[in-house]
Coordinates of C-alpha atoms in Angstrom, one line a residue:
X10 CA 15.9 -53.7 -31.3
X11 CA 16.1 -50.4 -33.5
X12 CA 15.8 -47.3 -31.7
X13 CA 13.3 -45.0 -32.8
X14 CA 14.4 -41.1 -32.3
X15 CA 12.1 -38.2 -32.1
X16 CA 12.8 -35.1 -33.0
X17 CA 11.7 -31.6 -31.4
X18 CA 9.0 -30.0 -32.3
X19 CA 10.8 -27.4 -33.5
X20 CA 13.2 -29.1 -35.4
X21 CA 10.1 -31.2 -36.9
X22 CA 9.0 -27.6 -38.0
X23 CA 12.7 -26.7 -39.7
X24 CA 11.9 -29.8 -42.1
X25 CA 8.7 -29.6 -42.9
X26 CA 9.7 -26.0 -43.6
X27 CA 12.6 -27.2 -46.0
X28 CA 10.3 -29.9 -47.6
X29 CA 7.4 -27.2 -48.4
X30 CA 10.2 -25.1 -50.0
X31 CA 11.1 -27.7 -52.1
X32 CA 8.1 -28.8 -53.2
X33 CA 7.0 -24.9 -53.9
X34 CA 10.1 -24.6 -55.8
X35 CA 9.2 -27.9 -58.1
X36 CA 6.1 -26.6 -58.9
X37 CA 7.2 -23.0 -59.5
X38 CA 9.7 -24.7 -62.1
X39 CA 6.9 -27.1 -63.5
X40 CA 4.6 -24.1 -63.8
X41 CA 6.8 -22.1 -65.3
X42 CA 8.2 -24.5 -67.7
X43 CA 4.0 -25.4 -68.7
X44 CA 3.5 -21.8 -69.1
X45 CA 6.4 -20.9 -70.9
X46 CA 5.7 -21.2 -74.9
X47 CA 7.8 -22.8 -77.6
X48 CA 9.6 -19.7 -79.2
X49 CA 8.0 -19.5 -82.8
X50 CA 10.6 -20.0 -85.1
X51 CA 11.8 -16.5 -86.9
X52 CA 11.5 -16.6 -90.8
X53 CA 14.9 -15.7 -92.7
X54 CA 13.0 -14.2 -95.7
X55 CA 11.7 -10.0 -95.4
X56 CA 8.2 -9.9 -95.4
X57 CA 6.5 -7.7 -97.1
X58 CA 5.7 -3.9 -96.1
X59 CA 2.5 -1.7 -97.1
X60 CA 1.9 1.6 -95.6
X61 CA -0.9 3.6 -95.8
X62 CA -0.8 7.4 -94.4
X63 CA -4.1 9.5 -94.7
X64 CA -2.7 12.2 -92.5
X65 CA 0.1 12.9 -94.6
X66 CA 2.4 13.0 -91.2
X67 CA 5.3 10.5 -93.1
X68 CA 7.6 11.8 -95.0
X69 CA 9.0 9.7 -97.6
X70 CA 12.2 9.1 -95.1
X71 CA 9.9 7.8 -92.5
X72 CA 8.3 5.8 -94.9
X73 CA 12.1 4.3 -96.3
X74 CA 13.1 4.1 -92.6
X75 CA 9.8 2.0 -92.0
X76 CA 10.4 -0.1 -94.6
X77 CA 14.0 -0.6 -94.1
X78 CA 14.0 -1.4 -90.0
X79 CA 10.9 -3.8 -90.9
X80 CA 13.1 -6.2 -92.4
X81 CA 15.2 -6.1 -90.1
X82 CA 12.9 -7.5 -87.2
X83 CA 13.3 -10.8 -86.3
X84 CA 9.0 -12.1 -87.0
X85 CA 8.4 -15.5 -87.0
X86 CA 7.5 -17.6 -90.1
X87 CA 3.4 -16.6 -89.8
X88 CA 4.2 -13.0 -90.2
X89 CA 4.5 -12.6 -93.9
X90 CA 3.6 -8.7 -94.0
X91 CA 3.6 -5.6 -92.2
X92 CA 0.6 -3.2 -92.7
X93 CA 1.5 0.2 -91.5
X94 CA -1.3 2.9 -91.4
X95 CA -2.2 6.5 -90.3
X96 CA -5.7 7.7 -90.0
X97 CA -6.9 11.0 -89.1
X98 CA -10.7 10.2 -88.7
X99 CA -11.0 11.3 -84.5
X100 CA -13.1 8.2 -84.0
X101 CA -14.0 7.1 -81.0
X102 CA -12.8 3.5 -81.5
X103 CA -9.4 3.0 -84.0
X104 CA -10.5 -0.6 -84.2
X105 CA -13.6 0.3 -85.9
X106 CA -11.8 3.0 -87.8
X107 CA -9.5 0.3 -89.1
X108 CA -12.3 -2.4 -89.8
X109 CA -14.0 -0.2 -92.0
X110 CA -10.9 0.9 -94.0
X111 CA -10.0 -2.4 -94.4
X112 CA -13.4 -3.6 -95.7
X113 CA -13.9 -0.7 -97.7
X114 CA -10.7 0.4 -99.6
X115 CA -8.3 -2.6 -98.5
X116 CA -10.1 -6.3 -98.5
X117 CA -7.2 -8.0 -98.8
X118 CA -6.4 -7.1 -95.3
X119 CA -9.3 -8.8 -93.6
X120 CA -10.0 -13.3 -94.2
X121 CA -12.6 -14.7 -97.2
X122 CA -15.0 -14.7 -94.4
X123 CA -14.5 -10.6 -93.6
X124 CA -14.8 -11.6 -90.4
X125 CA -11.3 -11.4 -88.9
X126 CA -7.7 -9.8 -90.5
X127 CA -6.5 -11.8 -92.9
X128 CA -3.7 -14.1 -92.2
X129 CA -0.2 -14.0 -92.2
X130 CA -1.3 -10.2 -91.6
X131 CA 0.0 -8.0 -88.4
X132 CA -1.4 -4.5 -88.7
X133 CA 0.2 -1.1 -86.8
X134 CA -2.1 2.0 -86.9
X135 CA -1.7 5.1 -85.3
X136 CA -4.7 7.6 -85.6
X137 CA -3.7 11.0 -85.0
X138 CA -6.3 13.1 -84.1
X139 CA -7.8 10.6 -81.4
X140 CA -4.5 10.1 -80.5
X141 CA -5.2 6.5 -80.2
X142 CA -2.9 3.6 -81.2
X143 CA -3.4 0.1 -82.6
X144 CA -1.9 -3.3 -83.3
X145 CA -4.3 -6.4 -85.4
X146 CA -3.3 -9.6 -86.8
X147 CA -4.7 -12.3 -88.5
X148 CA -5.8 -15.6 -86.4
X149 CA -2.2 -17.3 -87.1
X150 CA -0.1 -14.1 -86.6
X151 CA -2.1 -13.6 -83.0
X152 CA -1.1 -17.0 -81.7
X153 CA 2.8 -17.1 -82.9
X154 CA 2.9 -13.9 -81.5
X155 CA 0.2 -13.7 -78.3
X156 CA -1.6 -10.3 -79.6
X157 CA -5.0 -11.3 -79.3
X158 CA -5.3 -10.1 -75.5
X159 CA -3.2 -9.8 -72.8
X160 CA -0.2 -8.5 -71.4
X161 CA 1.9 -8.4 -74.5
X162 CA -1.0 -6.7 -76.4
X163 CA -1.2 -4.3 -73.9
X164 CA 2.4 -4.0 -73.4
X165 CA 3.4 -3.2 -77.4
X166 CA 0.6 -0.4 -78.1
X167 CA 2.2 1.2 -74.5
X168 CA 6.1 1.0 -76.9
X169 CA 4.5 3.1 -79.4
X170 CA 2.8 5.7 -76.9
X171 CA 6.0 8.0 -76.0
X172 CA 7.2 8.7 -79.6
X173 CA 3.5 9.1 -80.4
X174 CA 3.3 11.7 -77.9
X175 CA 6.6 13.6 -79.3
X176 CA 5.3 13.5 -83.3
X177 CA 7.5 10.9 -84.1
X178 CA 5.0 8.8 -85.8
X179 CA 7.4 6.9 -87.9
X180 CA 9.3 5.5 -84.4
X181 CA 5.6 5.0 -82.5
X182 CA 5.0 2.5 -85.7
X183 CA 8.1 0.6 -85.6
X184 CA 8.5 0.6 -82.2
X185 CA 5.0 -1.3 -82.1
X186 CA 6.1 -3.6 -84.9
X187 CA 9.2 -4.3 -83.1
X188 CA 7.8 -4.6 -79.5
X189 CA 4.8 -6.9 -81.0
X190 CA 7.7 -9.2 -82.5
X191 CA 9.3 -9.7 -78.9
X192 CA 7.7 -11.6 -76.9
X193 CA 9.1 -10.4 -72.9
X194 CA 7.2 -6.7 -73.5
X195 CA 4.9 -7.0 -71.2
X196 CA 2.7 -4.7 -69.6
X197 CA 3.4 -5.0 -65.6
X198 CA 0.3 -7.3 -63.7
X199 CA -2.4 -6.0 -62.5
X200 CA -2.6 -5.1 -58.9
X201 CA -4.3 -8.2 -56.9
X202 CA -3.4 -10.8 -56.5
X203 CA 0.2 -11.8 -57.2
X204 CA 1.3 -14.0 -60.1
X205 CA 2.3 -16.7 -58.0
X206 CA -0.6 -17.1 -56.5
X207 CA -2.3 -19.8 -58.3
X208 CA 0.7 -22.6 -57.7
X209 CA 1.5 -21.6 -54.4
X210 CA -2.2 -22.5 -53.5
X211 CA -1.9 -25.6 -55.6
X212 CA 1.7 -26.7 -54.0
X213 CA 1.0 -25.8 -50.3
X214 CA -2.9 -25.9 -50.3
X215 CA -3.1 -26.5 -46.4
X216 CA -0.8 -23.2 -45.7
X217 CA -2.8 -21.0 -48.2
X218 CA -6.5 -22.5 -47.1
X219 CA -5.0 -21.9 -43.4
X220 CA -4.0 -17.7 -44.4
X221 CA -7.2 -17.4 -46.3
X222 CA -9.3 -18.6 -43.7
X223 CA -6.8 -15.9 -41.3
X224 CA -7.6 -13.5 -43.2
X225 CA -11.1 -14.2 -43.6
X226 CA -11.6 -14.6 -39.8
X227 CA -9.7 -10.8 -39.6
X228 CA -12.0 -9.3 -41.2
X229 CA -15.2 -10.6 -39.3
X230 CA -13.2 -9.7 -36.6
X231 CA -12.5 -6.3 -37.9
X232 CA -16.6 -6.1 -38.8
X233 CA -17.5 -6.9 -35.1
X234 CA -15.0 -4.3 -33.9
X235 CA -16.0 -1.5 -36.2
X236 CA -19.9 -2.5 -35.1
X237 CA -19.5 -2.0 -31.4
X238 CA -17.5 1.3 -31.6
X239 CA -19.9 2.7 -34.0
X240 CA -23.0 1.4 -31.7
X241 CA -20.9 3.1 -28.7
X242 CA -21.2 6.3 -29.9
X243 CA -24.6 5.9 -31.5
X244 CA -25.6 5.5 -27.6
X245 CA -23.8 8.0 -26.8
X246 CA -25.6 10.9 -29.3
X247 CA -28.8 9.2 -30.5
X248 CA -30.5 10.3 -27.1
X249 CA -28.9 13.5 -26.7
X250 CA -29.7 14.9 -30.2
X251 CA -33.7 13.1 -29.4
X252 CA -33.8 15.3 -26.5
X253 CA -32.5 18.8 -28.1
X254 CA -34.4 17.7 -31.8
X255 CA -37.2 20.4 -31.0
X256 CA -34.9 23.3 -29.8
X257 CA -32.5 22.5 -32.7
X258 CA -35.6 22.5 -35.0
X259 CA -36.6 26.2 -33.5
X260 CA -33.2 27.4 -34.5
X261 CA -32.9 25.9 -38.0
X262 CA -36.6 27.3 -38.8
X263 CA -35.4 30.4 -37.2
X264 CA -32.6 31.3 -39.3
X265 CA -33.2 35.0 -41.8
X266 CA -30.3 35.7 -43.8
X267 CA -30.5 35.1 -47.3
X268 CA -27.9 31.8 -46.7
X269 CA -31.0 30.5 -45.5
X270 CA -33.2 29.9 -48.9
X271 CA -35.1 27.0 -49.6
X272 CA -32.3 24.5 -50.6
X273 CA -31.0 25.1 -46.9
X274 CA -34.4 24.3 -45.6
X275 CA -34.8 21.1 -47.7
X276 CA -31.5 20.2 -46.3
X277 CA -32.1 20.4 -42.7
X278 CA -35.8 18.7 -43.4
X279 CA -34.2 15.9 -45.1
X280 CA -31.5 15.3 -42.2
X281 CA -34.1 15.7 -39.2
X282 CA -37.0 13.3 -41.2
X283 CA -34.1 10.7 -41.3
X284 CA -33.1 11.3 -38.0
X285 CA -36.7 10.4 -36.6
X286 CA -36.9 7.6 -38.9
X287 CA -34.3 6.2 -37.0
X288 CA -36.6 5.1 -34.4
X289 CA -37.4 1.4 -36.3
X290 CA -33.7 1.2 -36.4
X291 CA -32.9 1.7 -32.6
X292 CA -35.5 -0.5 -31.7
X293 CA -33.6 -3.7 -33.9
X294 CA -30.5 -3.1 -32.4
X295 CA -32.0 -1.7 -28.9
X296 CA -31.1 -5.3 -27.8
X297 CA -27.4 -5.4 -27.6
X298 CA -25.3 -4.7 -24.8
X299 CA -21.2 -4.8 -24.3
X300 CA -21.2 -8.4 -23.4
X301 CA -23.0 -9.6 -26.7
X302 CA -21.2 -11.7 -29.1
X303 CA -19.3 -10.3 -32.4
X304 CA -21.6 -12.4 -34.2
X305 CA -24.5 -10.3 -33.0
X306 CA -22.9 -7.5 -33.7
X307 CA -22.1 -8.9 -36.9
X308 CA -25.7 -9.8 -38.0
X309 CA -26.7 -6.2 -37.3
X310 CA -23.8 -3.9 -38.9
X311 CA -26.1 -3.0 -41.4
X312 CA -28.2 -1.5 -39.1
X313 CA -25.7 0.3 -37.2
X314 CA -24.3 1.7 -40.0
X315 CA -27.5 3.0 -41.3
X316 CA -27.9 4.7 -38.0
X317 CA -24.2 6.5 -37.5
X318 CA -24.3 7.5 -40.7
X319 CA -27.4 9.5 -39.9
X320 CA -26.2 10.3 -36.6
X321 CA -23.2 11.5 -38.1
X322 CA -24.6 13.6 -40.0
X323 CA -27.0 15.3 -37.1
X324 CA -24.2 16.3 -35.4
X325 CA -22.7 18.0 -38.9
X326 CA -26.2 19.6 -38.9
X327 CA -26.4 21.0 -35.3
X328 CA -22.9 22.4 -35.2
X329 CA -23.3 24.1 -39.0
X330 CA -26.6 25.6 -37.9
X331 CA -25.2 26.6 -35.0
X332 CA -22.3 28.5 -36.7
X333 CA -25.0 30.2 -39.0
X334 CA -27.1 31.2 -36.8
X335 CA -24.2 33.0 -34.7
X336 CA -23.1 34.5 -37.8
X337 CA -26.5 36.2 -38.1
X338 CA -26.7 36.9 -34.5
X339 CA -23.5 39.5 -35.3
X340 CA -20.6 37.1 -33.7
X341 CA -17.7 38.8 -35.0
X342 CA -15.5 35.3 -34.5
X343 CA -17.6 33.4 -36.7
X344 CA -17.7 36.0 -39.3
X345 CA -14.4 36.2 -39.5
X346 CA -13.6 32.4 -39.6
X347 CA -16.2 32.2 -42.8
X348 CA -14.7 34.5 -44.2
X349 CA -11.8 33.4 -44.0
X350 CA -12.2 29.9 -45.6
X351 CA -14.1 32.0 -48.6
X352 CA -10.3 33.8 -48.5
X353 CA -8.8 30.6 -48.9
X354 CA -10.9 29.5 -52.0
X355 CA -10.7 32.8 -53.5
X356 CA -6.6 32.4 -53.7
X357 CA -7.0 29.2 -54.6
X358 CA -8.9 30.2 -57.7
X359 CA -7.0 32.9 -58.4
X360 CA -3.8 31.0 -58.2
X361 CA -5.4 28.1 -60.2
X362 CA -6.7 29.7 -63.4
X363 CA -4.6 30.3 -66.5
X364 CA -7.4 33.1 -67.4
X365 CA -5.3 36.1 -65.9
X366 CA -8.9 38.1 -66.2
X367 CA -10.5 35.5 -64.0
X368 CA -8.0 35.9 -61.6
X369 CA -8.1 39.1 -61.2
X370 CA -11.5 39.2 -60.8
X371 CA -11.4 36.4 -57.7
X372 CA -8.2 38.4 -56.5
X373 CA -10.4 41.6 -56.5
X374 CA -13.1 39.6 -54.4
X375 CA -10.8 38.7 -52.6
X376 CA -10.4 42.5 -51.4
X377 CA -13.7 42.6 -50.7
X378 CA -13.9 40.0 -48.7
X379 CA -10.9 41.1 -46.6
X380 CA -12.7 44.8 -46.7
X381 CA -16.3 43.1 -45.2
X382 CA -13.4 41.0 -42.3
X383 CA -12.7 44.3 -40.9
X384 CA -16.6 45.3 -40.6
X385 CA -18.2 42.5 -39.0
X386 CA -20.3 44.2 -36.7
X387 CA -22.2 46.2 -39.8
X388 CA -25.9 45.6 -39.9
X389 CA -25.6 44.7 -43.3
X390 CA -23.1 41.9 -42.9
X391 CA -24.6 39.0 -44.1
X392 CA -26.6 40.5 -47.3
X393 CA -22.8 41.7 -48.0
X394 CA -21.6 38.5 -47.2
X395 CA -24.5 36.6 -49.5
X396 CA -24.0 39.3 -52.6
X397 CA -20.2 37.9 -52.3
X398 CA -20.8 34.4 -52.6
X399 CA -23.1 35.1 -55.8
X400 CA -20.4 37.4 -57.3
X401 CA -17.8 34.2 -56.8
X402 CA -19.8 31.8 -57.8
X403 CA -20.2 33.4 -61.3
X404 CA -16.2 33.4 -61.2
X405 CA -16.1 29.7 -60.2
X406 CA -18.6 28.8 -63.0
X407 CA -16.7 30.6 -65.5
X408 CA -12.9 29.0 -64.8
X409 CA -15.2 25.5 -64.7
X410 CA -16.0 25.8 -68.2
X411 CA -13.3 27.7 -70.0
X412 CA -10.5 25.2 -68.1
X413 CA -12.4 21.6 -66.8
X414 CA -15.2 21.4 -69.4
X415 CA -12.5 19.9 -72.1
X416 CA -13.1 16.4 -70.1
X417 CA -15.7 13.8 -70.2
X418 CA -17.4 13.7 -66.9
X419 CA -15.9 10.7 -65.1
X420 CA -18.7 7.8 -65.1
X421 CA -18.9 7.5 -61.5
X422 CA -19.5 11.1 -60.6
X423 CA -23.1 10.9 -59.3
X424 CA -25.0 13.9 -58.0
X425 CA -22.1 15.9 -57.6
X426 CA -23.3 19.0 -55.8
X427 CA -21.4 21.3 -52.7
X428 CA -21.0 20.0 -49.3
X429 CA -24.8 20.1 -47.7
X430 CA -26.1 21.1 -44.5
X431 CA -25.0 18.0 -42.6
X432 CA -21.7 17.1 -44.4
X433 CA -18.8 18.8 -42.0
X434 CA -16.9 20.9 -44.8
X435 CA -20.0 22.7 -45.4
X436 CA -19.5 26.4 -44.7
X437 CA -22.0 29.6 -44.8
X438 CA -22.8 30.4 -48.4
X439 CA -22.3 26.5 -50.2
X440 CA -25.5 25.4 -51.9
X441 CA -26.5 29.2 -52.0
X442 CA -27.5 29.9 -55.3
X443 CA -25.8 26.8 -56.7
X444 CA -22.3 27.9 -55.2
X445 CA -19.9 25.7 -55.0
X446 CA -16.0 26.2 -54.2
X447 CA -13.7 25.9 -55.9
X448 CA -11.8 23.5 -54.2
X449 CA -14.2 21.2 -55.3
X450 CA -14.8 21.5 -58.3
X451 CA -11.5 21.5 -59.4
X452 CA -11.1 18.3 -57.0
X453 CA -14.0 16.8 -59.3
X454 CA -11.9 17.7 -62.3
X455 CA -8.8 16.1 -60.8
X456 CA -11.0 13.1 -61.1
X457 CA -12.4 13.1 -64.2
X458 CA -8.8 13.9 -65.6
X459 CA -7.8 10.7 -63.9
X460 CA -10.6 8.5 -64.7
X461 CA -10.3 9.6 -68.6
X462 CA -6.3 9.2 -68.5
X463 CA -7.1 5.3 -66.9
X464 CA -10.3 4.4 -69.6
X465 CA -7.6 6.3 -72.5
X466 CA -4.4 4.1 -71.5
X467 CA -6.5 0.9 -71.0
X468 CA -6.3 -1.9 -74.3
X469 CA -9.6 -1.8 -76.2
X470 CA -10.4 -5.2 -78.3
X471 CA -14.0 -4.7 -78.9
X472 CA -15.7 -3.4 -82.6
X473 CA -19.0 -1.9 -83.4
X474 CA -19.4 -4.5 -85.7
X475 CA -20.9 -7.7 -84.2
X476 CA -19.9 -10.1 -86.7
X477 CA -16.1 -9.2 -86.6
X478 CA -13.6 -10.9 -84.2
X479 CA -10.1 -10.6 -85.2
X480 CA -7.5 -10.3 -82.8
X481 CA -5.6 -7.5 -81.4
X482 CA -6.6 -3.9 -80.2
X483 CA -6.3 -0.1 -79.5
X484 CA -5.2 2.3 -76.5
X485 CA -5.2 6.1 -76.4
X486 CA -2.1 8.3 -76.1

């Protein structure tokens, strides 16, 4: 009789591990052998070289060294010229500026049709007032070399960026001619979700479909949890702040100083109206308790965020009007701690501007404000106080547009307005007069510096003209 063995568990788990390796490793070899295109054969003959410069930025060595290192890249057999040019239009879009050259004054760049580059064509152009860079080909010269879209695209206008920076437009051209001929410049994936992704889920479907569904079950879990602690501490306040809402009211309406104009007002009424809004909201989620399931608290997270959020931002309220109204009331602590983050601003502006008159003039506030620190008990404080934040703000305004007006206002900036009543950086003055700090708005600047550096750098493949398609595309510099 044959005697059957068993292994352990664990040992069954060594093997299975092994087999799943191998199996992942055959179809990471498969995959990358499918992916992986036939080289297109390189051409022994020179192809032909035209260059076109319309900002006169080539001298006739670039041109010869253009010319010369051309022939000496290694193209494959559908590349059978090189058209270099040099704009110096300041279009928005270098694809359009090159469309329309080419159907203007240079037909025999673009197909019969004049609806795509002309083939056997791969096209470098550089334009150098919108600092923007280009690489097109013709339908045949796209697919030997994979410059319609994608990584490579992207990665061999990115080889032409750093001498195009410097002034060396000769070396930005070649280098994308060069980099567009060789096909492992890549630009590095996108962050997500990793490259091997795909076949690992295809080779070991049962362990990905068991992380996914970990990682989906996580995040319910991390829903429910984020839903009771937020409903704990809406328990917690929601009552209280019911309780005081008439007292706080009192003190809000009761404020005098000039810090206290109508912006202020519609800030508190817009805060306390949602606050007593909240009343429909309690009364949907009234009905949980510890013990309830996550799912409960799951089905009403929307709820409870609605109502923290707005909670939130009554206690901001109540502690900022609080502060105000002690500043009015003559406490010297307060008054001193204001002022001192309006110090901190100040030097920040000061330190921040290139405008040495600017500076000066937020350095010279600056004294002020240290001048009013040592008066605080004076019966004039807060009109002092108020006159100060208006002087600033004119200061602010004036560094925003001589030094952060030169950027396009990032897409996603909203409303953008200083901290309010119920946000916790507010602080005496913001809002007052349309102050805002400077911290801020050079934070928003910061932004829209970033946002226009990330739309610049990112591949554009689109034209104004509807009926054109060919491949290829632009990126700015």
């Amino acid at each position: 009789m044959t005697r059957i063995t068993f292994l352990p568990t664990s040992h069954l788990a060594v093997v299975w591990c092994g087999v799943a390796a191998a199996l992942l490793f055959m179809f990471q070899v498969g995959a990358a052998q499918a992916q992986a295109p036939a080289p297109a054969p390189a051409q022994t003959g020179a192809v032909d070289v035209g260059i076109t410069d319309r900002a006169g930025v080539l001298s006739s060595g670039d041109q010869d060294l253009l010319r010369g290192e051309t022939d000496r890249i290694a193209f494959p057999l559908q590349v059978t010229r090189v058209e270099y040019l040099v704009f110096d239009d300041d279009g928005d879009n270098l694809n359009d500026t090159t469309e329309r050259f080419a159907q203007d004054a240079r037909p025999d760049l673009v197909a019969d049709d004049r609806k795509k580059w002309a083939p056997g064509t791969l096209i470098v152009a550089n334009d150098t007032s919108s600092r923007k860079v280009g690489i097109y080909c013709g339908d045949d010269v796209c697919a030997a070399l994979d410059l319609f879209e994608g990584r490579h695209l992207d990665g061999a206008l990115e080889a032409m960026k750093d001498p195009m920076r410097r002034g060396n437009h000769a070396v930005g051209l070649l280098s994308g001619a060069q980099a567009a001929a060789d096909p492992t410049v890549l630009a590095p994936e996108p962050e997500g979700a990793p490259g091997w992704l795909p076949w690992a889920l295809g080779g070991a479907g049962v362990v990905a479909a068991g992380a996914v569904g970990a990682g989906v079950a996580a995040s319910r879990k991390k829903k429910a949890t984020t839903a009771r602690e937020r409903y704990d501490r809406i328990s917690r306040e929601y009552g209280r702040i019911a309780g005081e809402l008439t007292g706080l009211d009192v003190r809000a309406n009761s404020l005098r100083s000039p810090l206290a104009d109508a912006e202020l007002r519609s800030q508190w009424e817009d805060v306390r109206d949602r606050f007593l809004s909240l009343d429909t909201v309690m009364g949907r989620i009234g009905d949980l308790r510890p013990d309830s399931t996550d799912a409960e608290f799951r089905a009403k997270a929307g709820d409870i965020d609605t109502a923290h959020t707005t909670v939130d931002q009554m206690l901001a309220a109540e502690q900022n009007i609080d502060q105000l109204f002690r500043m009015e009331q003559g406490d010297s602590d307060v008054r001193r701690r204001q002022l001192g983050d309006l110090h901190e601003d100040m030097l920040a502006a000061a330190l921040g501007t290139k405008d040495e008159r600017l500076a000066a003039e937020a350095r010279a506030l600056d004294a002020r404000a240290d001048d009013l620190a040592r008066d605080t008990r004076s019966a004039d404080f807060m009109d002092r106080y108020a006159r100060l934040v208006v002087d600033y703000r004119l200061v602010v305004e004036a560094i925003r547009a001589r030094e952060m007006a030169g950027v396009e206002t990032a897409k996603d900036a909203g409303d953008r307005h200083a901290p309010r009543l119920y946000d916790r950086d507010w602080r005496a003055g913001y809002g007052y007069n349309g102050f805002v700090p400077y911290y801020v708005v050079s934070s928003w600047h910061a932004h829209d510096v970033q946002a226009a550096q990330a739309a610049s750098s990112s591949t554009n493949t689109g034209y104004s003209n509807a009926s054109f398609s060919g491949g290829g595309g632009s990126s700015g510099y």
